[in-house]
């Protein structure tokens, strides 16, 4: 089954508050995605550094990006404000999907099972268990005839993602790239929606203005993922909400690559520990040690917020 590297440029112009979005597509067959190959994408060189069955690394616009081929959706915004009345924004969105001519079945039962398990993990306080489930769900959504299909239309896809975001199926400060991917897909599906996609259920339950919140996250996470140590990225990181400071190491790629295995290890290690007062310190200590064994120095909430009392 062939796979395509998708590059979509979305240009938005706003003149006195009136917005207009224009989309341009590029689909690159994986047969030409070999190390060292360079091709032109919207007037800019894109060079493949390395590629395997899981990850592609590429240079574009003088920056190096790493893209997981199964679940990640990477967005890179550009901004150009010419005057007070006219502003232009452009976004490049990168992701992999199957051949658009391939017919795949969408399993409502499987989707319901994934969502049901995510809800249970939330109720049990084990949100970390949702990391592979959300990745699998993104993979399913991307591979079902993007972007329009008789099986499942873009609005239903956006509706699924909105429910995952609204119900906190993942922690945006534990897996920022995964959270970013959900936001990017949601916005893409909204861009490709059609009025005929809205059936009676969606007319009643779909929040047509939720994109405003998602757009704010998209901007913040594009900055954070770009360079977590960049001053503006740190401002975005600290502005994600909540009164407690969180170590920005959690915004790094190294963190996101190991956090699921770390939490899985801690779940087994602390399974017999009472979950009462003081447990958070045992958990943080074990987590810090597990991360240190993987070469990551992490500061716990108590270390980041020395004037706050924790129990």
Short mmCIF file of C-alpha atoms in Angstrom, two decimals:
data_model
loop_
_atom_site.label_atom_id
_atom_site.label_comp_id
_atom_site.label_asym_id
_atom_site.label_seq_id
_atom_site.Cartn_x
_atom_site.Cartn_y
_atom_site.Cartn_z
CA UNK A 1 0.00 0.00 0.00
CA UNK A 2 1.58 3.26 -1.12
CA UNK A 3 1.99 6.22 1.17
CA UNK A 4 2.14 9.91 0.38
CA UNK A 5 4.00 12.75 2.06
CA UNK A 6 1.44 15.55 2.16
CA UNK A 7 2.39 19.21 2.22
CA UNK A 8 -0.43 21.71 2.44
CA UNK A 9 0.02 25.45 2.40
CA UNK A 10 -2.85 27.41 3.87
CA UNK A 11 -2.83 31.14 3.30
CA UNK A 12 -5.12 33.40 5.29
CA UNK A 13 -5.62 37.05 4.48
CA UNK A 14 -7.66 39.36 6.65
CA UNK A 15 -8.74 42.77 5.47
CA UNK A 16 -10.62 44.85 8.05
CA UNK A 17 -11.72 41.73 9.90
CA UNK A 18 -12.88 39.73 6.85
CA UNK A 19 -10.94 36.47 6.53
CA UNK A 20 -10.21 34.41 3.44
CA UNK A 21 -8.42 31.03 3.44
CA UNK A 22 -6.79 29.55 0.35
CA UNK A 23 -5.29 26.04 0.30
CA UNK A 24 -2.54 24.65 -1.92
CA UNK A 25 -1.67 20.94 -1.97
CA UNK A 26 1.47 18.99 -2.73
CA UNK A 27 1.54 15.17 -2.51
CA UNK A 28 4.93 13.51 -2.82
CA UNK A 29 5.18 9.77 -3.47
CA UNK A 30 7.41 7.97 -0.98
CA UNK A 31 9.36 6.48 -3.90
CA UNK A 32 11.23 9.78 -4.26
CA UNK A 33 11.74 10.31 -0.52
CA UNK A 34 15.30 9.09 -0.22
CA UNK A 35 18.17 10.63 1.79
CA UNK A 36 19.78 13.52 -0.03
CA UNK A 37 16.85 14.14 -2.39
CA UNK A 38 15.81 17.78 -2.74
CA UNK A 39 12.61 19.07 -4.28
CA UNK A 40 10.87 22.44 -4.40
CA UNK A 41 7.86 23.03 -2.18
CA UNK A 42 6.09 26.35 -2.72
CA UNK A 43 9.27 28.00 -3.96
CA UNK A 44 11.51 26.61 -1.20
CA UNK A 45 13.94 23.69 -1.14
CA UNK A 46 13.00 20.69 0.97
CA UNK A 47 15.81 18.18 1.48
CA UNK A 48 15.40 14.69 2.92
CA UNK A 49 18.04 13.99 5.57
CA UNK A 50 16.95 10.50 6.58
CA UNK A 51 13.87 8.31 6.33
CA UNK A 52 12.78 4.89 7.58
CA UNK A 53 9.46 3.14 8.22
CA UNK A 54 8.77 5.28 11.28
CA UNK A 55 10.43 8.70 10.98
CA UNK A 56 11.51 11.19 8.34
CA UNK A 57 13.97 14.01 9.03
CA UNK A 58 14.06 16.88 6.55
CA UNK A 59 15.35 20.44 6.10
CA UNK A 60 12.95 23.18 5.05
CA UNK A 61 13.30 26.95 5.30
CA UNK A 62 16.68 26.65 7.00
CA UNK A 63 15.34 24.45 9.79
CA UNK A 64 15.46 20.71 10.47
CA UNK A 65 12.20 18.88 11.22
CA UNK A 66 11.49 15.35 12.43
CA UNK A 67 8.17 13.81 11.45
CA UNK A 68 6.73 10.51 12.66
CA UNK A 69 5.11 8.86 9.64
CA UNK A 70 2.29 7.17 11.58
CA UNK A 71 0.68 9.80 13.79
CA UNK A 72 2.41 13.17 13.71
CA UNK A 73 1.04 16.24 11.93
CA UNK A 74 3.55 19.09 11.84
CA UNK A 75 2.55 22.70 11.29
CA UNK A 76 4.92 25.63 10.73
CA UNK A 77 3.35 29.11 10.64
CA UNK A 78 4.71 32.19 8.92
CA UNK A 79 3.46 35.71 9.48
CA UNK A 80 3.60 38.85 7.37
CA UNK A 81 1.81 42.01 8.48
CA UNK A 82 2.06 44.73 5.87
CA UNK A 83 -0.10 47.38 7.49
CA UNK A 84 -2.80 47.93 10.09
CA UNK A 85 -5.65 47.03 7.74
CA UNK A 86 -4.23 44.00 5.96
CA UNK A 87 -2.46 41.00 7.47
CA UNK A 88 -1.40 37.75 5.87
CA UNK A 89 -0.58 34.44 7.47
CA UNK A 90 0.70 31.26 5.85
CA UNK A 91 0.92 27.78 7.32
CA UNK A 92 2.79 24.75 6.03
CA UNK A 93 1.36 21.47 7.31
CA UNK A 94 3.23 18.17 6.83
CA UNK A 95 1.99 14.62 7.37
CA UNK A 96 1.92 11.15 5.83
CA UNK A 97 -1.16 9.29 4.65
CA UNK A 98 -1.94 6.36 2.41
CA UNK A 99 -2.58 6.54 -1.31
CA UNK A 100 -5.67 8.70 -1.77
CA UNK A 101 -7.11 6.21 -4.28
CA UNK A 102 -7.08 3.36 -1.77
CA UNK A 103 -10.47 2.46 -0.31
CA UNK A 104 -10.37 1.76 3.40
CA UNK A 105 -13.19 0.84 5.71
CA UNK A 106 -13.89 2.95 8.75
CA UNK A 107 -14.78 0.85 11.77
CA UNK A 108 -17.26 2.61 14.03
CA UNK A 109 -16.89 -0.24 16.51
CA UNK A 110 -13.11 0.10 16.68
CA UNK A 111 -13.34 3.89 17.02
CA UNK A 112 -15.87 3.51 19.83
CA UNK A 113 -13.59 1.00 21.59
CA UNK A 114 -10.66 3.42 21.43
CA UNK A 115 -12.72 6.32 22.76
CA UNK A 116 -14.25 4.14 25.47
CA UNK A 117 -10.83 3.00 26.66
CA UNK A 118 -9.56 6.59 26.70
CA UNK A 119 -12.52 7.64 28.84
CA UNK A 120 -11.85 4.79 31.26
CA UNK A 121 -8.19 5.74 31.54
CA UNK A 122 -9.22 9.31 32.37
CA UNK A 123 -11.68 8.12 35.02
CA UNK A 124 -8.98 5.88 36.53
CA UNK A 125 -6.45 8.72 36.64
CA UNK A 126 -4.23 6.97 34.10
CA UNK A 127 -4.23 9.54 31.33
CA UNK A 128 -0.72 8.43 30.30
CA UNK A 129 -2.24 5.19 29.00
CA UNK A 130 -3.98 7.24 26.30
CA UNK A 131 -0.75 8.15 24.51
CA UNK A 132 -0.63 5.09 22.17
CA UNK A 133 -4.44 5.13 21.84
CA UNK A 134 -4.51 8.73 20.63
CA UNK A 135 -1.69 7.99 18.21
CA UNK A 136 -3.63 5.04 16.84
CA UNK A 137 -6.77 7.16 16.51
CA UNK A 138 -4.88 9.85 14.58
CA UNK A 139 -3.45 7.15 12.32
CA UNK A 140 -6.96 5.85 11.62
CA UNK A 141 -8.32 9.32 10.84
CA UNK A 142 -5.44 10.20 8.50
CA UNK A 143 -5.64 6.98 6.54
CA UNK A 144 -9.38 6.96 5.85
CA UNK A 145 -9.38 8.62 2.43
CA UNK A 146 -8.12 12.07 3.37
CA UNK A 147 -9.77 14.37 3.18
CA UNK A 148 -13.24 13.40 1.98
CA UNK A 149 -14.87 10.01 2.02
CA UNK A 150 -18.33 8.52 1.80
CA UNK A 151 -17.42 6.59 4.96
CA UNK A 152 -16.55 9.51 7.24
CA UNK A 153 -16.54 13.17 6.26
CA UNK A 154 -14.21 15.96 7.50
CA UNK A 155 -16.75 17.38 9.96
CA UNK A 156 -17.15 14.04 11.72
CA UNK A 157 -13.37 13.76 11.92
CA UNK A 158 -13.17 17.24 13.44
CA UNK A 159 -15.98 16.32 15.85
CA UNK A 160 -14.05 13.26 17.08
CA UNK A 161 -10.91 15.33 17.63
CA UNK A 162 -12.78 18.11 19.41
CA UNK A 163 -14.21 15.59 21.88
CA UNK A 164 -10.70 14.29 22.55
CA UNK A 165 -9.39 17.80 23.19
CA UNK A 166 -12.37 18.91 25.27
CA UNK A 167 -12.25 15.79 27.47
CA UNK A 168 -8.47 16.06 28.03
CA UNK A 169 -7.64 12.66 26.58
CA UNK A 170 -3.97 13.67 26.69
CA UNK A 171 -1.91 16.12 28.73
CA UNK A 172 -0.69 18.92 26.51
CA UNK A 173 2.35 19.43 28.75
CA UNK A 174 3.35 15.75 28.69
CA UNK A 175 2.99 15.11 24.96
CA UNK A 176 3.07 18.48 23.15
CA UNK A 177 3.68 17.02 19.67
CA UNK A 178 0.77 14.65 20.02
CA UNK A 179 -1.46 17.48 21.19
CA UNK A 180 -0.22 19.66 18.33
CA UNK A 181 -1.05 16.88 15.86
CA UNK A 182 -4.65 16.71 17.08
CA UNK A 183 -5.00 20.48 16.73
CA UNK A 184 -3.47 20.53 13.26
CA UNK A 185 -5.76 17.74 12.02
CA UNK A 186 -8.82 19.40 13.52
CA UNK A 187 -8.02 22.64 11.68
CA UNK A 188 -7.34 20.83 8.42
CA UNK A 189 -10.67 19.02 8.54
CA UNK A 190 -12.45 22.29 9.29
CA UNK A 191 -10.76 23.78 6.22
CA UNK A 192 -12.09 20.96 4.04
CA UNK A 193 -15.61 20.80 5.43
CA UNK A 194 -18.73 21.36 3.35
CA UNK A 195 -22.21 22.46 4.52
CA UNK A 196 -23.61 19.12 3.34
CA UNK A 197 -21.36 17.34 5.88
CA UNK A 198 -23.55 18.48 8.76
CA UNK A 199 -26.29 15.96 9.52
CA UNK A 200 -28.89 16.43 12.26
CA UNK A 201 -26.58 15.10 14.98
CA UNK A 202 -23.70 17.40 14.00
CA UNK A 203 -26.02 20.39 13.65
CA UNK A 204 -26.94 19.89 17.30
CA UNK A 205 -23.61 18.82 18.82
CA UNK A 206 -20.88 20.44 16.71
CA UNK A 207 -19.29 23.62 18.09
CA UNK A 208 -18.63 25.65 14.96
CA UNK A 209 -16.58 28.24 16.88
CA UNK A 210 -14.22 25.83 18.62
CA UNK A 211 -11.61 26.51 15.94
CA UNK A 212 -10.81 29.80 17.69
CA UNK A 213 -9.46 27.95 20.72
CA UNK A 214 -7.66 25.43 18.53
CA UNK A 215 -6.02 28.22 16.51
CA UNK A 216 -4.56 29.65 19.72
CA UNK A 217 -3.10 26.26 20.60
CA UNK A 218 -1.79 25.78 17.06
CA UNK A 219 0.20 29.00 17.26
CA UNK A 220 1.57 28.24 20.73
CA UNK A 221 2.57 24.66 19.98
CA UNK A 222 4.15 25.56 16.64
CA UNK A 223 6.46 27.89 18.57
CA UNK A 224 7.08 25.36 21.38
CA UNK A 225 7.88 22.42 19.09
CA UNK A 226 10.05 24.60 16.88
CA UNK A 227 12.57 25.28 19.68
CA UNK A 228 11.55 24.70 23.32
CA UNK A 229 14.43 26.85 24.62
CA UNK A 230 13.59 29.86 22.44
CA UNK A 231 12.44 32.80 24.55
CA UNK A 232 9.13 33.17 22.73
CA UNK A 233 8.55 29.40 22.95
CA UNK A 234 9.04 29.58 26.72
CA UNK A 235 6.47 32.37 26.89
CA UNK A 236 4.02 30.18 24.98
CA UNK A 237 4.84 27.21 27.24
CA UNK A 238 4.22 29.19 30.41
CA UNK A 239 1.02 30.61 28.95
CA UNK A 240 -0.67 27.26 28.40
CA UNK A 241 -2.72 27.67 31.55
CA UNK A 242 -2.56 26.73 35.18
CA UNK A 243 -0.87 28.48 38.08
CA UNK A 244 2.02 26.02 38.47
CA UNK A 245 5.24 26.24 36.51
CA UNK A 246 6.21 23.15 34.53
CA UNK A 247 9.76 22.24 33.53
CA UNK A 248 10.21 23.14 29.83
CA UNK A 249 12.21 19.92 29.33
CA UNK A 250 8.75 18.38 28.93
CA UNK A 251 8.47 20.28 25.65
CA UNK A 252 11.48 18.52 24.14
CA UNK A 253 11.41 15.69 21.66
CA UNK A 254 13.58 13.56 23.94
CA UNK A 255 10.94 13.76 26.67
CA UNK A 256 8.06 12.86 24.41
CA UNK A 257 9.89 9.85 23.02
CA UNK A 258 10.27 8.20 26.44
CA UNK A 259 7.44 9.51 28.64
CA UNK A 260 5.04 6.63 27.94
CA UNK A 261 7.63 3.99 28.85
CA UNK A 262 8.59 5.99 31.94
CA UNK A 263 4.98 6.16 33.15
CA UNK A 264 4.52 2.46 32.41
CA UNK A 265 7.61 1.68 34.49
CA UNK A 266 6.40 3.87 37.37
CA UNK A 267 2.96 2.27 37.31
CA UNK A 268 4.55 -1.11 37.98
CA UNK A 269 7.13 0.21 40.43
CA UNK A 270 4.59 2.08 42.61
CA UNK A 271 1.62 -0.25 42.28
CA UNK A 272 1.71 -1.16 45.98
CA UNK A 273 2.27 2.40 47.23
CA UNK A 274 -0.69 3.97 49.09
CA UNK A 275 -2.21 6.80 47.03
CA UNK A 276 -2.71 9.06 50.04
CA UNK A 277 -0.97 12.20 51.27
CA UNK A 278 2.67 12.36 50.33
CA UNK A 279 2.38 9.98 47.38
CA UNK A 280 3.17 12.78 44.94
CA UNK A 281 6.69 13.06 46.38
CA UNK A 282 7.34 9.33 45.97
CA UNK A 283 6.00 9.52 42.43
CA UNK A 284 8.09 12.58 41.51
CA UNK A 285 11.23 11.07 43.00
CA UNK A 286 10.77 7.83 41.07
CA UNK A 287 9.94 9.73 37.89
CA UNK A 288 13.01 11.92 38.22
CA UNK A 289 15.20 8.83 38.66
CA UNK A 290 13.60 7.01 35.70
CA UNK A 291 14.14 10.02 33.46
CA UNK A 292 17.72 10.45 34.67
CA UNK A 293 18.45 6.86 33.64
CA UNK A 294 17.37 7.92 30.15
CA UNK A 295 19.58 11.01 30.15
CA UNK A 296 16.87 13.57 30.97
CA UNK A 297 17.21 15.95 33.92
CA UNK A 298 13.73 16.86 35.15
CA UNK A 299 12.57 19.30 37.81
CA UNK A 300 9.40 18.23 39.61
CA UNK A 301 6.46 20.58 40.33
CA UNK A 302 7.78 21.04 43.88
CA UNK A 303 11.20 22.04 42.50
CA UNK A 304 9.64 24.38 39.94
CA UNK A 305 7.29 25.94 42.52
CA UNK A 306 9.25 26.15 45.81
CA UNK A 307 6.70 28.42 47.50
CA UNK A 308 3.79 26.06 46.88
CA UNK A 309 2.74 23.48 49.45
CA UNK A 310 2.09 19.99 48.03
CA UNK A 311 0.61 16.98 49.79
#
